[in-house]
Amino acid sequence: MIYEFEGRTEKEAIDKAAAELGMEKDQFDVEILETQRSGLFKKGFVKIQVHTDASVPVKPRNFSNEERPRSSKSAASERKNREPGSSDDFEGTMAGFVETLIERMGYPGKVSVLYREENKLGLKIESEYSSILIGKKGKNLDALQLLTNIYAGRQGREEMRIILDSENYRLRREESLVRLAYTVADKVRESRSSILLEPMNPFDRRLIHTTLNDISDVETKSEGEGLYKQVRVYYRGFR
């Protein structure tokens, strides 16, 4: 499910989403759609889009106050029983799923745990076919990651987000996007116009938004439909 919220800051918008959906902040993914800084004649605001797994129960806004604390306590208790950093059968199950998946695709490899965080598990794929598994702009890796997260949900671990990486692609991609964001910001500042970037997944778009969020004379906005939208970077005052 997809929802949109607005706030004066990113934190306020995310807090509002968590309160209205009755969910913990780590139970949904956030994409920044638009940021506008405060000025002399306008107030600043941030518009976000919240993505939730359909299998995650979303509480209606008219639930009684007594119901919310019990749900939060239950979720907190469940997370406490699965402390990050501890190895369990779930990690082996997920690694085995990815290994089987890529083997059936014809590109076998070894999958191991890359890192563990609260409600997040990083898996590393080592394969001689890494370039194929990553794909152009990481699209194949994103597709594998989506399938893996769907499988994790079917294992009863909807709260756990699985991140797949290979050949340190995620880190290299992040560094590349940060450099791109600053380069584009310089160009729109010089031209006093706007530049539309290539289609990106929600995580890449959010990185562009947050990287440029503190630059006072540049703003960003997501455009388009579907998963792979485009970010427009424009000089403040240019529309």
mmCIF file of C-alpha atoms in Angstrom:
data_model
loop_
_atom_site.group_PDB
_atom_site.id
_atom_site.type_symbol
_atom_site.label_atom_id
_atom_site.label_comp_id
_atom_site.label_asym_id
_atom_site.label_seq_id
_atom_site.Cartn_x
_atom_site.Cartn_y
_atom_site.Cartn_z
ATOM 1 C CA MET A 1 0.000 0.000 0.000
ATOM 2 C CA ILE A 2 1.113 3.579 -0.684
ATOM 3 C CA TYR A 3 0.217 6.668 1.364
ATOM 4 C CA GLU A 4 1.299 10.320 1.202
ATOM 5 C CA PHE A 5 1.911 12.669 4.129
ATOM 6 C CA GLU A 6 3.184 16.216 4.566
ATOM 7 C CA GLY A 7 4.960 18.004 7.373
ATOM 8 C CA ARG A 8 7.138 21.020 8.035
ATOM 9 C CA THR A 9 10.141 18.680 8.256
ATOM 10 C CA GLU A 10 10.919 15.128 7.162
ATOM 11 C CA LYS A 11 10.740 13.988 10.797
ATOM 12 C CA GLU A 12 7.334 15.571 11.311
ATOM 13 C CA ALA A 13 5.942 13.925 8.155
ATOM 14 C CA ILE A 14 7.298 10.503 9.174
ATOM 15 C CA ASP A 15 5.950 10.910 12.726
ATOM 16 C CA LYS A 16 2.548 11.786 11.283
ATOM 17 C CA ALA A 17 2.635 8.709 9.023
ATOM 18 C CA ALA A 18 3.502 6.419 11.933
ATOM 19 C CA ALA A 19 0.744 7.885 14.101
ATOM 20 C CA GLU A 20 -1.988 7.779 11.459
ATOM 21 C CA LEU A 21 -1.104 4.297 10.196
ATOM 22 C CA GLY A 22 -0.607 2.952 13.703
ATOM 23 C CA MET A 23 2.761 1.457 12.735
ATOM 24 C CA GLU A 24 6.337 1.545 13.963
ATOM 25 C CA LYS A 25 8.678 3.714 11.853
ATOM 26 C CA ASP A 26 10.767 0.673 10.897
ATOM 27 C CA GLN A 27 7.721 -1.091 9.437
ATOM 28 C CA PHE A 28 7.521 1.056 6.293
ATOM 29 C CA ASP A 29 9.798 2.564 3.643
ATOM 30 C CA VAL A 30 9.816 6.316 3.137
ATOM 31 C CA GLU A 31 10.360 8.149 -0.119
ATOM 32 C CA ILE A 32 10.712 11.929 -0.176
ATOM 33 C CA LEU A 33 8.566 13.299 -2.997
ATOM 34 C CA GLU A 34 9.212 17.003 -2.550
ATOM 35 C CA THR A 35 11.017 19.406 -0.271
ATOM 36 C CA GLN A 36 10.457 23.134 0.035
ATOM 37 C CA ARG A 37 12.450 25.290 2.379
ATOM 38 C CA SER A 38 10.891 28.125 4.305
ATOM 39 C CA GLY A 39 11.277 31.591 2.886
ATOM 40 C CA LEU A 40 10.060 35.113 3.402
ATOM 41 C CA PHE A 41 6.641 34.469 1.866
ATOM 42 C CA LYS A 42 6.193 30.706 2.192
ATOM 43 C CA LYS A 43 6.496 28.039 4.807
ATOM 44 C CA GLY A 44 8.760 25.075 4.345
ATOM 45 C CA PHE A 45 7.275 21.612 3.953
ATOM 46 C CA VAL A 46 8.247 18.070 3.077
ATOM 47 C CA LYS A 47 5.983 15.645 1.202
ATOM 48 C CA ILE A 48 6.703 11.944 1.646
ATOM 49 C CA GLN A 49 5.319 8.731 0.229
ATOM 50 C CA VAL A 50 5.060 5.737 2.530
ATOM 51 C CA HIS A 51 5.317 2.206 1.131
ATOM 52 C CA THR A 52 4.033 -0.670 3.264
ATOM 53 C CA ASP A 53 3.888 -4.394 2.635
ATOM 54 C CA ALA A 54 0.287 -5.497 2.072
ATOM 55 C CA SER A 55 0.739 -8.230 4.674
ATOM 56 C CA VAL A 56 1.608 -5.699 7.399
ATOM 57 C CA PRO A 57 -1.586 -4.845 9.301
ATOM 58 C CA VAL A 58 -2.380 -1.143 9.103
ATOM 59 C CA LYS A 59 -4.556 0.106 11.957
ATOM 60 C CA PRO A 60 -7.441 2.484 11.153
ATOM 61 C CA ARG A 61 -7.173 5.960 12.638
ATOM 62 C CA ASN A 62 -10.320 5.476 14.734
ATOM 63 C CA PHE A 63 -8.898 2.658 16.876
ATOM 64 C CA SER A 64 -9.297 3.255 20.585
ATOM 65 C CA ASN A 65 -6.392 4.495 22.664
ATOM 66 C CA GLU A 66 -6.417 1.244 24.627
ATOM 67 C CA GLU A 67 -5.702 -0.844 21.522
ATOM 68 C CA ARG A 68 -2.615 1.038 20.350
ATOM 69 C CA PRO A 69 -0.383 0.544 23.417
ATOM 70 C CA ARG A 70 -1.022 -3.201 23.461
ATOM 71 C CA SER A 71 -0.044 -3.485 19.791
ATOM 72 C CA SER A 72 3.103 -1.408 20.266
ATOM 73 C CA LYS A 73 4.095 -3.408 23.319
ATOM 74 C CA SER A 74 3.579 -6.667 21.453
ATOM 75 C CA ALA A 75 5.698 -5.473 18.524
ATOM 76 C CA ALA A 76 8.437 -4.237 20.858
ATOM 77 C CA SER A 77 8.417 -7.542 22.709
ATOM 78 C CA GLU A 78 8.699 -9.487 19.470
ATOM 79 C CA ARG A 79 11.657 -7.388 18.315
ATOM 80 C CA LYS A 80 13.341 -7.848 21.692
ATOM 81 C CA ASN A 81 13.150 -11.625 21.264
ATOM 82 C CA ARG A 82 14.997 -11.290 17.970
ATOM 83 C CA GLU A 83 17.908 -9.082 18.914
ATOM 84 C CA PRO A 84 20.047 -7.961 15.967
ATOM 85 C CA GLY A 85 23.446 -9.565 15.774
ATOM 86 C CA SER A 86 22.235 -13.023 16.718
ATOM 87 C CA SER A 87 22.383 -15.723 14.061
ATOM 88 C CA ASP A 88 19.296 -17.873 13.683
ATOM 89 C CA ASP A 89 17.587 -20.238 11.274
ATOM 90 C CA PHE A 90 15.981 -17.293 9.497
ATOM 91 C CA GLU A 91 19.341 -16.052 8.189
ATOM 92 C CA GLY A 92 20.187 -19.488 6.846
ATOM 93 C CA THR A 93 16.754 -19.779 5.274
ATOM 94 C CA MET A 94 17.087 -16.441 3.488
ATOM 95 C CA ALA A 95 20.646 -17.139 2.313
ATOM 96 C CA GLY A 96 19.525 -20.539 1.039
ATOM 97 C CA PHE A 97 16.560 -18.979 -0.767
ATOM 98 C CA VAL A 98 18.792 -16.503 -2.636
ATOM 99 C CA GLU A 99 21.338 -19.203 -3.504
ATOM 100 C CA THR A 100 18.608 -21.454 -4.885
ATOM 101 C CA LEU A 101 17.033 -18.556 -6.775
ATOM 102 C CA ILE A 102 20.194 -17.489 -8.598
ATOM 103 C CA GLU A 103 21.202 -21.102 -9.242
ATOM 104 C CA ARG A 104 17.889 -21.763 -10.974
ATOM 105 C CA MET A 105 18.480 -18.614 -13.001
ATOM 106 C CA GLY A 106 21.701 -20.212 -14.230
ATOM 107 C CA TYR A 107 24.068 -17.951 -12.291
ATOM 108 C CA PRO A 108 25.121 -19.888 -9.171
ATOM 109 C CA GLY A 109 26.962 -18.251 -6.299
ATOM 110 C CA LYS A 110 27.473 -18.200 -2.542
ATOM 111 C CA VAL A 111 25.345 -16.060 -0.226
ATOM 112 C CA SER A 112 26.468 -15.022 3.258
ATOM 113 C CA VAL A 113 25.492 -12.487 5.930
ATOM 114 C CA LEU A 114 26.980 -9.058 5.234
ATOM 115 C CA TYR A 115 25.626 -7.206 8.297
ATOM 116 C CA ARG A 116 22.887 -7.321 10.901
ATOM 117 C CA GLU A 117 20.879 -4.370 12.205
ATOM 118 C CA GLU A 118 17.573 -4.052 14.000
ATOM 119 C CA ASN A 119 14.909 -5.280 11.568
ATOM 120 C CA LYS A 120 17.442 -5.264 8.756
ATOM 121 C CA LEU A 121 19.604 -8.054 7.344
ATOM 122 C CA GLY A 122 22.266 -7.557 4.690
ATOM 123 C CA LEU A 123 23.177 -10.498 2.462
ATOM 124 C CA LYS A 124 26.209 -10.637 0.174
ATOM 125 C CA ILE A 125 26.204 -12.523 -3.121
ATOM 126 C CA GLU A 126 29.565 -13.829 -4.306
ATOM 127 C CA SER A 127 29.455 -15.118 -7.858
ATOM 128 C CA GLU A 128 31.472 -15.073 -11.043
ATOM 129 C CA TYR A 129 28.277 -13.751 -12.629
ATOM 130 C CA SER A 130 28.017 -10.749 -10.301
ATOM 131 C CA SER A 131 27.790 -8.239 -13.133
ATOM 132 C CA ILE A 132 24.752 -10.056 -14.546
ATOM 133 C CA LEU A 133 23.109 -10.455 -11.147
ATOM 134 C CA ILE A 134 23.567 -6.729 -10.454
ATOM 135 C CA GLY A 135 22.345 -5.666 -13.886
ATOM 136 C CA LYS A 136 22.146 -2.205 -15.414
ATOM 137 C CA LYS A 137 21.752 0.425 -12.692
ATOM 138 C CA GLY A 138 21.301 -2.436 -10.212
ATOM 139 C CA LYS A 139 17.857 -3.365 -11.553
ATOM 140 C CA ASN A 140 18.488 -7.128 -11.441
ATOM 141 C CA LEU A 141 19.764 -6.847 -7.885
ATOM 142 C CA ASP A 142 16.697 -4.794 -6.952
ATOM 143 C CA ALA A 143 14.416 -7.458 -8.453
ATOM 144 C CA LEU A 144 16.174 -10.230 -6.513
ATOM 145 C CA GLN A 145 15.922 -8.133 -3.357
ATOM 146 C CA LEU A 146 12.179 -7.618 -3.876
ATOM 147 C CA LEU A 147 11.590 -11.360 -4.275
ATOM 148 C CA THR A 148 13.673 -12.045 -1.176
ATOM 149 C CA ASN A 149 11.668 -9.585 0.917
ATOM 150 C CA ILE A 150 8.406 -11.125 -0.286
ATOM 151 C CA TYR A 151 9.719 -14.545 0.759
ATOM 152 C CA ALA A 152 10.779 -13.151 4.145
ATOM 153 C CA GLY A 153 7.205 -11.919 4.649
ATOM 154 C CA ARG A 154 5.894 -15.404 3.920
ATOM 155 C CA GLN A 155 8.188 -16.694 6.649
ATOM 156 C CA GLY A 156 6.360 -14.467 9.128
ATOM 157 C CA ARG A 157 9.114 -11.824 9.248
ATOM 158 C CA GLU A 158 7.303 -8.877 7.649
ATOM 159 C CA GLU A 159 9.172 -6.457 9.905
ATOM 160 C CA MET A 160 12.562 -7.585 8.580
ATOM 161 C CA ARG A 161 14.011 -5.773 5.567
ATOM 162 C CA ILE A 162 16.504 -7.747 3.489
ATOM 163 C CA ILE A 163 19.235 -5.863 1.598
ATOM 164 C CA LEU A 164 21.109 -7.725 -1.134
ATOM 165 C CA ASP A 165 24.532 -6.595 -2.308
ATOM 166 C CA SER A 166 27.295 -7.900 -4.538
ATOM 167 C CA GLU A 167 30.768 -6.536 -5.249
ATOM 168 C CA ASN A 168 29.974 -3.591 -2.898
ATOM 169 C CA TYR A 169 27.560 -2.280 -5.526
ATOM 170 C CA ARG A 170 25.290 -0.530 -3.004
ATOM 171 C CA LEU A 171 28.142 1.505 -1.517
ATOM 172 C CA ARG A 172 29.593 2.380 -4.916
ATOM 173 C CA ARG A 173 26.152 3.373 -6.178
ATOM 174 C CA GLU A 174 25.553 5.578 -3.142
ATOM 175 C CA GLU A 175 28.865 7.395 -3.592
ATOM 176 C CA SER A 176 28.132 7.868 -7.294
ATOM 177 C CA LEU A 177 24.676 9.333 -6.621
ATOM 178 C CA VAL A 178 25.987 11.769 -4.022
ATOM 179 C CA ARG A 179 28.554 13.050 -6.525
ATOM 180 C CA LEU A 180 25.842 13.277 -9.187
ATOM 181 C CA ALA A 181 23.557 15.246 -6.874
ATOM 182 C CA TYR A 182 26.186 17.885 -6.133
ATOM 183 C CA THR A 183 27.215 18.138 -9.793
ATOM 184 C CA VAL A 184 23.606 18.657 -10.916
ATOM 185 C CA ALA A 185 23.045 21.208 -8.132
ATOM 186 C CA ASP A 186 25.985 23.250 -9.437
ATOM 187 C CA LYS A 187 24.597 23.107 -12.985
ATOM 188 C CA VAL A 188 21.092 24.283 -12.082
ATOM 189 C CA ARG A 189 22.556 27.043 -9.921
ATOM 190 C CA GLU A 190 24.605 28.299 -12.858
ATOM 191 C CA SER A 191 21.795 27.995 -15.425
ATOM 192 C CA ARG A 192 18.983 29.116 -13.069
ATOM 193 C CA SER A 193 16.886 26.285 -14.540
ATOM 194 C CA SER A 194 16.111 22.624 -13.804
ATOM 195 C CA ILE A 195 17.455 19.182 -14.700
ATOM 196 C CA LEU A 196 15.461 15.939 -14.809
ATOM 197 C CA LEU A 197 17.475 12.903 -13.720
ATOM 198 C CA GLU A 198 17.158 9.343 -15.004
ATOM 199 C CA PRO A 199 14.471 7.047 -13.545
ATOM 200 C CA MET A 200 15.524 5.679 -10.138
ATOM 201 C CA ASN A 201 14.153 3.344 -7.506
ATOM 202 C CA PRO A 202 12.753 4.852 -4.250
ATOM 203 C CA PHE A 203 15.988 4.364 -2.290
ATOM 204 C CA ASP A 204 18.157 6.118 -4.903
ATOM 205 C CA ARG A 205 15.671 8.974 -5.211
ATOM 206 C CA ARG A 206 15.587 9.460 -1.472
ATOM 207 C CA LEU A 207 19.393 9.724 -1.446
ATOM 208 C CA ILE A 208 19.253 12.531 -4.033
ATOM 209 C CA HIS A 209 16.574 14.374 -2.025
ATOM 210 C CA THR A 210 18.400 14.108 1.305
ATOM 211 C CA THR A 211 21.801 14.999 -0.208
ATOM 212 C CA LEU A 212 20.451 18.286 -1.599
ATOM 213 C CA ASN A 213 18.080 19.037 1.264
ATOM 214 C CA ASP A 214 20.519 21.426 2.970
ATOM 215 C CA ILE A 215 21.381 23.441 -0.136
ATOM 216 C CA SER A 216 19.350 26.616 0.278
ATOM 217 C CA ASP A 217 18.924 27.654 -3.380
ATOM 218 C CA VAL A 218 18.153 24.206 -4.820
ATOM 219 C CA GLU A 219 15.002 22.090 -4.485
ATOM 220 C CA THR A 220 14.018 18.602 -5.627
ATOM 221 C CA LYS A 221 10.807 16.855 -6.632
ATOM 222 C CA SER A 222 9.929 13.342 -7.825
ATOM 223 C CA GLU A 223 7.991 13.099 -11.084
ATOM 224 C CA GLY A 224 6.292 10.247 -12.911
ATOM 225 C CA GLU A 225 4.379 7.105 -11.989
ATOM 226 C CA GLY A 226 5.341 3.636 -10.857
ATOM 227 C CA LEU A 227 8.369 2.400 -8.940
ATOM 228 C CA TYR A 228 11.026 4.041 -11.102
ATOM 229 C CA LYS A 229 10.296 7.764 -10.987
ATOM 230 C CA GLN A 230 12.553 10.683 -11.912
ATOM 231 C CA VAL A 231 13.925 13.419 -9.683
ATOM 232 C CA ARG A 232 13.835 16.964 -10.958
ATOM 233 C CA VAL A 233 16.469 19.258 -9.463
ATOM 234 C CA TYR A 234 15.678 22.918 -9.945
ATOM 235 C CA TYR A 235 16.945 26.314 -8.934
ATOM 236 C CA ARG A 236 14.811 27.835 -6.201
ATOM 237 C CA GLY A 237 12.291 30.172 -7.739
ATOM 238 C CA PHE A 238 12.335 28.357 -11.084
ATOM 239 C CA ARG A 239 9.189 26.337 -11.937
#
